[in-house]
Amino acid sequence: SRFQKLLTALNMASGDVSKPQEFVWTGGHSILVCTGDLIDKGSESVEVILAMMALQKSAAKQGGRVIVSYGNHEATFLADQSDKKVQN
């Protein structure tokens, strides 16, 4: 996925989006700030959110930090996951 490729290219994380709890922080003491809209009605929305949560925990253990600010896409998804516009 684009999400996985981006984090790998930044040398911040390794993992497979299909196994989001297994994402591992590789950024050392770096700080990753995500300013929202990580998901966009894609089929892997839950996995992306779970991967970011896993990265927050993993980064903290290694002296790094992951800061996530949810945007309108996350708010819409979390408000109603059954909404057709967030399932496609």
MMTF fields as JSON, N, C-alpha, C and O atoms, coordinates in Angstrom:
{
  "mmtfVersion": "1.0.0",
  "mmtfProducer": "UNKNOWN",
  "numBonds": 351,
  "numAtoms": 352,
  "numGroups": 88,
  "numChains": 1,
  "numModels": 1,
  "chainsPerModel": [1],
  "groupsPerChain": [88],
  "chainIdList": ["A"],
  "bondAtomList": [4, 2, 8, 6, 12, 10, 16, 14, 20, 18, 24, 22, 28, 26, 32, 30, 36, 34, 40, 38, 44, 42, 48, 46, 52, 50, 56, 54, 60, 58, 64, 62, 68, 66, 72, 70, 76, 74, 80, 78, 84, 82, 88, 86, 92, 90, 96, 94, 100, 98, 104, 102, 108, 106, 112, 110, 116, 114, 120, 118, 124, 122, 128, 126, 132, 130, 136, 134, 140, 138, 144, 142, 148, 146, 152, 150, 156, 154, 160, 158, 164, 162, 168, 166, 172, 170, 176, 174, 180, 178, 184, 182, 188, 186, 192, 190, 196, 194, 200, 198, 204, 202, 208, 206, 212, 210, 216, 214, 220, 218, 224, 222, 228, 226, 232, 230, 236, 234, 240, 238, 244, 242, 248, 246, 252, 250, 256, 254, 260, 258, 264, 262, 268, 266, 272, 270, 276, 274, 280, 278, 284, 282, 288, 286, 292, 290, 296, 294, 300, 298, 304, 302, 308, 306, 312, 310, 316, 314, 320, 318, 324, 322, 328, 326, 332, 330, 336, 334, 340, 338, 344, 342, 348, 346],
  "bondOrderList": [1, 1, 1, 1, 1, 1, 1, 1, 1, 1, 1, 1, 1, 1, 1, 1, 1, 1, 1, 1, 1, 1, 1, 1, 1, 1, 1, 1, 1, 1, 1, 1, 1, 1, 1, 1, 1, 1, 1, 1, 1, 1, 1, 1, 1, 1, 1, 1, 1, 1, 1, 1, 1, 1, 1, 1, 1, 1, 1, 1, 1, 1, 1, 1, 1, 1, 1, 1, 1, 1, 1, 1, 1, 1, 1, 1, 1, 1, 1, 1, 1, 1, 1, 1, 1, 1, 1],
  "groupList": [{"groupName": "SER", "atomNameList": ["N", "CA", "C", "O"], "elementList": ["N", "C", "C", "O"], "formalChargeList": [0, 0, 0, 0], "bondAtomList": [1, 0, 2, 1, 3, 2], "bondOrderList": [1, 1, 2], "singleLetterCode": "S", "chemCompType": "L-PEPTIDE LINKING"}, {"groupName": "ARG", "atomNameList": ["N", "CA", "C", "O"], "elementList": ["N", "C", "C", "O"], "formalChargeList": [0, 0, 0, 0], "bondAtomList": [1, 0, 2, 1, 3, 2], "bondOrderList": [1, 1, 2], "singleLetterCode": "R", "chemCompType": "L-PEPTIDE LINKING"}, {"groupName": "PHE", "atomNameList": ["N", "CA", "C", "O"], "elementList": ["N", "C", "C", "O"], "formalChargeList": [0, 0, 0, 0], "bondAtomList": [1, 0, 2, 1, 3, 2], "bondOrderList": [1, 1, 2], "singleLetterCode": "F", "chemCompType": "L-PEPTIDE LINKING"}, {"groupName": "GLN", "atomNameList": ["N", "CA", "C", "O"], "elementList": ["N", "C", "C", "O"], "formalChargeList": [0, 0, 0, 0], "bondAtomList": [1, 0, 2, 1, 3, 2], "bondOrderList": [1, 1, 2], "singleLetterCode": "Q", "chemCompType": "L-PEPTIDE LINKING"}, {"groupName": "LYS", "atomNameList": ["N", "CA", "C", "O"], "elementList": ["N", "C", "C", "O"], "formalChargeList": [0, 0, 0, 0], "bondAtomList": [1, 0, 2, 1, 3, 2], "bondOrderList": [1, 1, 2], "singleLetterCode": "K", "chemCompType": "L-PEPTIDE LINKING"}, {"groupName": "LEU", "atomNameList": ["N", "CA", "C", "O"], "elementList": ["N", "C", "C", "O"], "formalChargeList": [0, 0, 0, 0], "bondAtomList": [1, 0, 2, 1, 3, 2], "bondOrderList": [1, 1, 2], "singleLetterCode": "L", "chemCompType": "L-PEPTIDE LINKING"}, {"groupName": "THR", "atomNameList": ["N", "CA", "C", "O"], "elementList": ["N", "C", "C", "O"], "formalChargeList": [0, 0, 0, 0], "bondAtomList": [1, 0, 2, 1, 3, 2], "bondOrderList": [1, 1, 2], "singleLetterCode": "T", "chemCompType": "L-PEPTIDE LINKING"}, {"groupName": "ALA", "atomNameList": ["N", "CA", "C", "O"], "elementList": ["N", "C", "C", "O"], "formalChargeList": [0, 0, 0, 0], "bondAtomList": [1, 0, 2, 1, 3, 2], "bondOrderList": [1, 1, 2], "singleLetterCode": "A", "chemCompType": "L-PEPTIDE LINKING"}, {"groupName": "ASN", "atomNameList": ["N", "CA", "C", "O"], "elementList": ["N", "C", "C", "O"], "formalChargeList": [0, 0, 0, 0], "bondAtomList": [1, 0, 2, 1, 3, 2], "bondOrderList": [1, 1, 2], "singleLetterCode": "N", "chemCompType": "L-PEPTIDE LINKING"}, {"groupName": "MET", "atomNameList": ["N", "CA", "C", "O"], "elementList": ["N", "C", "C", "O"], "formalChargeList": [0, 0, 0, 0], "bondAtomList": [1, 0, 2, 1, 3, 2], "bondOrderList": [1, 1, 2], "singleLetterCode": "M", "chemCompType": "L-PEPTIDE LINKING"}, {"groupName": "GLY", "atomNameList": ["N", "CA", "C", "O"], "elementList": ["N", "C", "C", "O"], "formalChargeList": [0, 0, 0, 0], "bondAtomList": [1, 0, 2, 1, 3, 2], "bondOrderList": [1, 1, 2], "singleLetterCode": "G", "chemCompType": "PEPTIDE LINKING"}, {"groupName": "ASP", "atomNameList": ["N", "CA", "C", "O"], "elementList": ["N", "C", "C", "O"], "formalChargeList": [0, 0, 0, 0], "bondAtomList": [1, 0, 2, 1, 3, 2], "bondOrderList": [1, 1, 2], "singleLetterCode": "D", "chemCompType": "L-PEPTIDE LINKING"}, {"groupName": "VAL", "atomNameList": ["N", "CA", "C", "O"], "elementList": ["N", "C", "C", "O"], "formalChargeList": [0, 0, 0, 0], "bondAtomList": [1, 0, 2, 1, 3, 2], "bondOrderList": [1, 1, 2], "singleLetterCode": "V", "chemCompType": "L-PEPTIDE LINKING"}, {"groupName": "PRO", "atomNameList": ["N", "CA", "C", "O"], "elementList": ["N", "C", "C", "O"], "formalChargeList": [0, 0, 0, 0], "bondAtomList": [1, 0, 2, 1, 3, 2], "bondOrderList": [1, 1, 2], "singleLetterCode": "P", "chemCompType": "L-PEPTIDE LINKING"}, {"groupName": "GLU", "atomNameList": ["N", "CA", "C", "O"], "elementList": ["N", "C", "C", "O"], "formalChargeList": [0, 0, 0, 0], "bondAtomList": [1, 0, 2, 1, 3, 2], "bondOrderList": [1, 1, 2], "singleLetterCode": "E", "chemCompType": "L-PEPTIDE LINKING"}, {"groupName": "TRP", "atomNameList": ["N", "CA", "C", "O"], "elementList": ["N", "C", "C", "O"], "formalChargeList": [0, 0, 0, 0], "bondAtomList": [1, 0, 2, 1, 3, 2], "bondOrderList": [1, 1, 2], "singleLetterCode": "W", "chemCompType": "L-PEPTIDE LINKING"}, {"groupName": "HIS", "atomNameList": ["N", "CA", "C", "O"], "elementList": ["N", "C", "C", "O"], "formalChargeList": [0, 0, 0, 0], "bondAtomList": [1, 0, 2, 1, 3, 2], "bondOrderList": [1, 1, 2], "singleLetterCode": "H", "chemCompType": "L-PEPTIDE LINKING"}, {"groupName": "ILE", "atomNameList": ["N", "CA", "C", "O"], "elementList": ["N", "C", "C", "O"], "formalChargeList": [0, 0, 0, 0], "bondAtomList": [1, 0, 2, 1, 3, 2], "bondOrderList": [1, 1, 2], "singleLetterCode": "I", "chemCompType": "L-PEPTIDE LINKING"}, {"groupName": "CYS", "atomNameList": ["N", "CA", "C", "O"], "elementList": ["N", "C", "C", "O"], "formalChargeList": [0, 0, 0, 0], "bondAtomList": [1, 0, 2, 1, 3, 2], "bondOrderList": [1, 1, 2], "singleLetterCode": "C", "chemCompType": "L-PEPTIDE LINKING"}, {"groupName": "TYR", "atomNameList": ["N", "CA", "C", "O"], "elementList": ["N", "C", "C", "O"], "formalChargeList": [0, 0, 0, 0], "bondAtomList": [1, 0, 2, 1, 3, 2], "bondOrderList": [1, 1, 2], "singleLetterCode": "Y", "chemCompType": "L-PEPTIDE LINKING"}],
  "groupTypeList": [0, 1, 2, 3, 4, 5, 5, 6, 7, 5, 8, 9, 7, 0, 10, 11, 12, 0, 4, 13, 3, 14, 2, 12, 15, 6, 10, 10, 16, 0, 17, 5, 12, 18, 6, 10, 11, 5, 17, 11, 4, 10, 0, 14, 0, 12, 14, 12, 17, 5, 7, 9, 9, 7, 5, 3, 4, 0, 7, 7, 4, 3, 10, 10, 1, 12, 17, 12, 0, 19, 10, 8, 16, 14, 7, 6, 2, 5, 7, 11, 3, 0, 11, 4, 4, 12, 3, 8],
  "groupIdList": [1, 2, 3, 4, 5, 6, 7, 8, 9, 10, 11, 12, 13, 14, 15, 16, 17, 18, 19, 20, 21, 22, 23, 24, 25, 26, 27, 28, 29, 30, 31, 32, 33, 34, 35, 36, 37, 38, 39, 40, 41, 42, 43, 44, 45, 46, 47, 48, 49, 50, 51, 52, 53, 54, 55, 56, 57, 58, 59, 60, 61, 62, 63, 64, 65, 66, 67, 68, 69, 70, 71, 72, 73, 74, 75, 76, 77, 78, 79, 80, 81, 82, 83, 84, 85, 86, 87, 88],
  "secStructList": [7, 2, 2, 2, 2, 2, 2, 2, 2, 6, 6, 1, 3, 3, 7, 7, 6, 6, 1, 4, 4, 4, 7, 3, 3, 7, 7, 6, 6, 7, 3, 3, 3, 3, 7, 1, 7, 7, 7, 1, 1, 7, 6, 6, 2, 2, 2, 2, 2, 2, 2, 2, 2, 2, 2, 2, 2, 2, 2, 2, 2, 6, 6, 7, 3, 3, 3, 3, 7, 7, 7, 2, 2, 2, 2, 2, 2, 2, 2, 7, 6, 6, 7, 2, 2, 2, 2, 7],
  "xCoordList": [0.83, 0.0, 0.881, 2.064, 0.309, 1.058, 1.547, 2.664, 0.713, 1.05, 2.318, 3.247, 2.34, 3.468, 4.728, 5.8, 4.614, 5.765, 6.342, 7.561, 5.467, 5.925, 6.726, 7.813, 6.209, 6.915, 8.236, 9.215, 8.273, 9.511, 10.521, 11.701, 10.067, 10.953, 11.54, 12.691, 10.763, 11.235, 12.143, 12.712, 12.276, 13.056, 12.539, 13.311, 11.206, 10.565, 9.926, 9.755, 9.574, 8.856, 9.008, 9.324, 8.774, 8.688, 7.479, 7.134, 6.851, 5.678, 4.818, 5.107, 3.765, 2.82, 1.458, 0.982, 0.823, -0.441, -1.525, -2.503, -1.363, -2.351, -2.185, -3.052, -1.063, -0.814, -0.415, 0.729, -1.363, -1.022, -0.418, 0.379, -0.762, -0.225, 1.259, 1.928, 1.774, 3.172, 4.083, 5.276, 3.553, 4.398, 5.423, 5.098, 6.667, 7.769, 8.426, 8.718, 8.65, 9.306, 10.788, 11.457, 11.303, 12.729, 13.361, 14.487, 12.636, 13.106, 13.945, 14.294, 14.276, 15.107, 14.457, 13.316, 15.198, 14.713, 13.96, 13.668, 13.646, 12.931, 11.493, 10.943, 10.909, 9.5, 8.783, 9.212, 7.701, 6.861, 5.556, 4.865, 5.207, 3.958, 3.069, 3.44, 1.898, 0.914, -0.224, -0.844, -0.492, -1.45, -2.85, -3.614, -3.193, -4.558, -4.748, -3.852, -5.938, -6.333, -5.395, -4.995, -5.055, -4.254, -5.075, -4.532, -6.375, -7.271, -8.153, -8.44, -8.577, -9.43, -10.39, -10.299, -11.297, -12.341, -11.781, -12.473, -10.559, -9.944, -10.34, -10.927, -10.011, -10.383, -9.498, -9.811, -8.393, -7.471, -7.506, -6.523, -8.617, -8.718, -8.472, -7.706, -9.103, -8.92, -7.471, -6.89, -6.89, -5.499, -4.539, -3.591, -4.771, -3.902, -3.994, -2.969, -5.184, -5.351, -4.68, -3.998, -4.866, -4.221, -2.704, -1.999, -2.197, -0.745, -0.172, 0.896, -0.864, -0.381, -0.377, 0.536, -1.384, -1.416, -0.251, 0.367, 0.043, 1.169, 2.484, 3.379, 2.601, 3.829, 4.02, 5.149, 2.938, 3.054, 3.674, 4.561, 3.212, 3.743, 5.191, 6.037, 5.473, 6.811, 7.819, 8.934, 7.426, 8.323, 8.658, 9.81, 7.663, 7.875, 8.894, 9.697, 8.869, 9.809, 11.243, 12.192, 11.404, 12.736, 13.188, 14.193, 12.45, 12.841, 12.325, 12.686, 11.501, 10.909, 9.494, 9.021, 8.839, 7.468, 6.684, 7.202, 5.434, 4.506, 3.317, 2.621, 3.103, 1.994, 0.997, 1.35, -0.249, -1.277, -2.395, -2.991, -2.664, -3.791, -4.805, -4.519, -5.971, -6.968, -7.606, -7.885, -7.83, -8.493, -9.948, -10.482, -10.58, -12.004, -12.287, -13.364, -11.363, -11.593, -11.657, -12.521, -10.743, -10.768, -12.015, -12.637, -12.376, -13.561, -14.817, -15.655, -14.946, -16.103, -16.131, -17.181, -14.981, -14.892, -15.209, -15.982, -14.626, -14.831, -16.249, -16.762, -16.881, -18.248, -19.243, -20.217, -19.006, -19.95, -19.238, -19.212, -18.658, -17.912, -18.806, -18.305, -20.107, -21.02, -21.433, -22.093, -21.057, -21.401, -20.794, -19.6, -21.607, -21.154, -19.971, -19.097, -19.921, -18.848, -17.49, -16.462, -17.457, -16.177, -15.828, -14.761, -16.699, -16.434, -15.777, -15.15, -15.898, -15.369, -13.932, -13.323],
  "yCoordList": [-1.181, 0.0, 1.253, 1.183, 2.379, 3.644, 3.987, 4.475, 3.729, 3.993, 3.238, 3.815, 1.967, 1.102, 1.551, 1.617, 1.86, 2.288, 3.598, 3.767, 4.528, 5.81, 5.643, 6.206, 4.886, 4.704, 3.981, 4.281, 3.039, 2.324, 3.259, 3.241, 4.076, 5.018, 6.045, 6.455, 6.454, 7.406, 6.75, 7.429, 5.431, 4.646, 4.847, 4.948, 4.904, 5.123, 3.851, 3.718, 2.92, 1.737, 0.611, 0.816, -0.584, -1.747, -2.555, -2.619, -3.163, -3.965, -4.167, -3.664, -4.907, -5.24, -4.738, -5.099, -3.901, -3.295, -4.343, -4.059, -5.545, -6.593, -7.166, -7.893, -6.831, -7.239, -5.992, -5.87, -5.067, -3.754, -3.773, -2.892, -4.729, -4.771, -5.133, -4.991, -5.604, -6.008, -4.91, -5.148, -3.722, -2.625, -2.295, -2.229, -2.088, -1.833, -0.505, -0.251, 0.315, 1.598, 1.386, 0.679, 1.984, 1.898, 3.288, 3.451, 4.281, 5.664, 6.128, 7.305, 5.208, 5.599, 6.686, 6.547, 7.781, 8.89, 9.937, 11.019, 9.636, 10.582, 10.78, 10.001, 11.847, 12.141, 12.174, 12.866, 11.432, 11.42, 12.102, 11.682, 13.152, 13.872, 13.656, 13.995, 13.09, 12.859, 13.843, 13.871, 14.642, 15.735, 15.394, 16.288, 14.133, 13.726, 13.257, 13.344, 12.758, 12.209, 11.096, 11.039, 10.211, 9.035, 8.024, 7.225, 8.068, 7.164, 7.983, 9.151, 7.352, 8.048, 7.052, 6.754, 6.547, 5.642, 4.345, 3.663, 3.996, 2.782, 1.553, 1.642, 0.411, -0.858, -1.205, -2.136, -0.47, -0.771, 0.3, 0.484, 1.0, 2.1, 1.644, 2.278, 0.568, 0.067, -0.337, -0.044, -1.006, -1.462, -0.282, -0.35, 0.792, 1.966, 2.578, 2.934, 2.704, 3.258, 2.36, 2.855, 1.054, 0.116, 0.152, 0.059, 0.285, 0.362, 1.612, 1.551, 2.74, 3.963, 3.814, 4.3, 3.149, 2.914, 2.023, 2.26, 1.001, 0.111, 0.876, 0.671, 1.76, 2.542, 3.5, 3.733, 4.051, 4.938, 4.187, 4.708, 2.981, 2.174, 1.772, 1.87, 1.317, 0.864, 2.012, 1.841, 3.178, 4.341, 4.751, 5.052, 4.762, 5.162, 4.259, 4.732, 2.979, 2.03, 2.276, 1.887, 2.929, 3.136, 4.591, 4.967, 5.402, 6.796, 7.716, 8.893, 7.216, 8.037, 8.436, 8.178, 9.068, 9.498, 9.583, 10.026, 9.154, 9.269, 10.082, 9.693, 11.206, 12.094, 12.048, 12.313, 11.713, 11.602, 12.586, 12.571, 13.425, 14.347, 13.855, 13.826, 13.473, 12.955, 14.081, 15.161, 13.799, 14.751, 14.389, 13.518, 15.062, 14.823, 13.413, 12.879, 12.796, 11.44, 10.446, 9.57, 10.586, 9.709, 9.964, 9.025, 11.229, 11.566, 10.963, 10.411, 11.067, 10.493, 8.984, 8.404, 8.347, 6.894, 6.428, 5.488, 7.068, 6.649, 6.941, 6.25, 7.966, 8.295, 7.251, 6.962, 6.678, 5.703, 4.797, 5.083, 3.701, 2.779, 2.035, 1.43, 2.071, 1.378, 2.267, 1.797, 3.531, 4.471, 4.006, 3.714, 3.937, 3.434, 4.22, 3.636, 5.52, 6.313, 6.014, 6.366, 5.38, 5.019, 3.546, 3.101, 2.797, 1.377, 1.093, 0.045, 1.973, 1.705, 2.049, 1.889],
  "zCoordList": [0.0, 0.0, 0.0, 0.333, -0.368, -0.372, 1.029, 1.205, 2.012, 3.414, 3.816, 4.382, 3.52, 3.863, 3.131, 3.732, 1.845, 1.049, 1.57, 1.615, 1.965, 2.474, 3.756, 3.883, 4.697, 5.974, 5.777, 6.461, 4.856, 4.565, 3.912, 4.263, 2.966, 2.278, 3.243, 3.092, 4.221, 5.222, 6.256, 7.11, 6.178, 7.14, 8.562, 9.515, 8.679, 9.969, 10.517, 11.728, 9.64, 10.112, 9.121, 7.949, 9.623, 8.75, 9.18, 10.361, 8.205, 8.512, 7.295, 6.209, 7.496, 6.444, 6.888, 7.964, 6.059, 6.451, 6.707, 7.398, 6.162, 6.437, 7.851, 8.335, 8.51, 9.897, 10.688, 11.126, 10.869, 11.425, 12.818, 13.142, 13.642, 15.003, 15.012, 16.035, 13.865, 13.793, 13.24, 13.05, 12.98, 12.507, 13.576, 14.761, 13.152, 14.074, 13.702, 12.533, 14.682, 14.512, 14.246, 14.999, 13.191, 12.875, 12.836, 12.366, 13.328, 13.254, 14.427, 14.514, 15.339, 16.479, 17.311, 17.75, 17.529, 18.347, 17.532, 18.042, 16.291, 15.426, 15.879, 16.657, 15.362, 15.618, 14.276, 13.353, 14.171, 12.978, 13.326, 14.254, 12.592, 12.809, 11.595, 10.471, 11.832, 10.772, 10.985, 12.048, 9.976, 10.128, 9.652, 9.29, 9.646, 9.329, 7.911, 7.072, 7.669, 6.375, 5.912, 4.749, 6.854, 6.51, 5.723, 4.961, 5.913, 5.191, 4.266, 4.528, 3.184, 2.224, 1.595, 0.405, 2.391, 1.912, 1.335, 0.579, 1.671, 1.152, 1.937, 3.016, 1.381, 2.004, 3.201, 3.943, 3.402, 4.5, 5.584, 6.302, 5.708, 6.668, 8.105, 8.831, 8.513, 9.884, 10.101, 11.146, 9.119, 9.239, 9.38, 10.163, 8.634, 8.725, 10.119, 10.701, 10.656, 12.002, 13.04, 13.938, 12.924, 13.863, 13.74, 14.745, 12.525, 12.319, 12.979, 13.588, 12.868, 13.51, 15.026, 15.694, 15.571, 17.009, 17.441, 18.479, 16.643, 16.942, 16.858, 17.678, 15.863, 15.726, 16.897, 17.33, 17.406, 18.572, 19.749, 20.425, 19.988, 21.095, 20.838, 21.728, 19.617, 19.271, 19.323, 19.814, 18.816, 18.828, 20.257, 20.568, 21.11, 22.503, 23.19, 23.995, 22.883, 23.493, 23.028, 23.709, 21.856, 21.282, 21.367, 20.764, 22.11, 22.263, 21.18, 21.149, 20.302, 19.252, 19.626, 20.733, 18.677, 18.955, 17.651, 16.626, 17.706, 16.58, 17.071, 18.009, 16.423, 16.768, 15.627, 14.478, 15.94, 14.909, 15.204, 16.282, 14.247, 14.312, 13.287, 12.09, 13.747, 12.824, 12.023, 12.544, 10.736, 9.852, 9.662, 10.348, 8.727, 8.496, 7.983, 8.249, 7.261, 6.769, 7.929, 7.954, 8.885, 10.048, 10.891, 11.39, 11.047, 11.843, 11.233, 11.946, 9.924, 9.237, 9.397, 9.674, 9.224, 9.337, 10.747, 10.931, 11.731, 13.113, 13.597, 14.477, 13.022, 13.409, 12.938, 13.633, 11.754, 11.2, 10.204, 9.007, 10.701, 9.853, 8.868, 7.92, 9.074, 8.158, 6.987, 6.06, 7.017, 5.962, 4.64, 4.573, 3.598, 2.306, 1.754, 1.114, 1.985, 1.411, 2.043, 1.464, 3.205, 3.803, 3.595, 4.019, 2.956, 2.739, 1.403, 1.242, 0.46, -0.893, -0.982, -2.04]
}
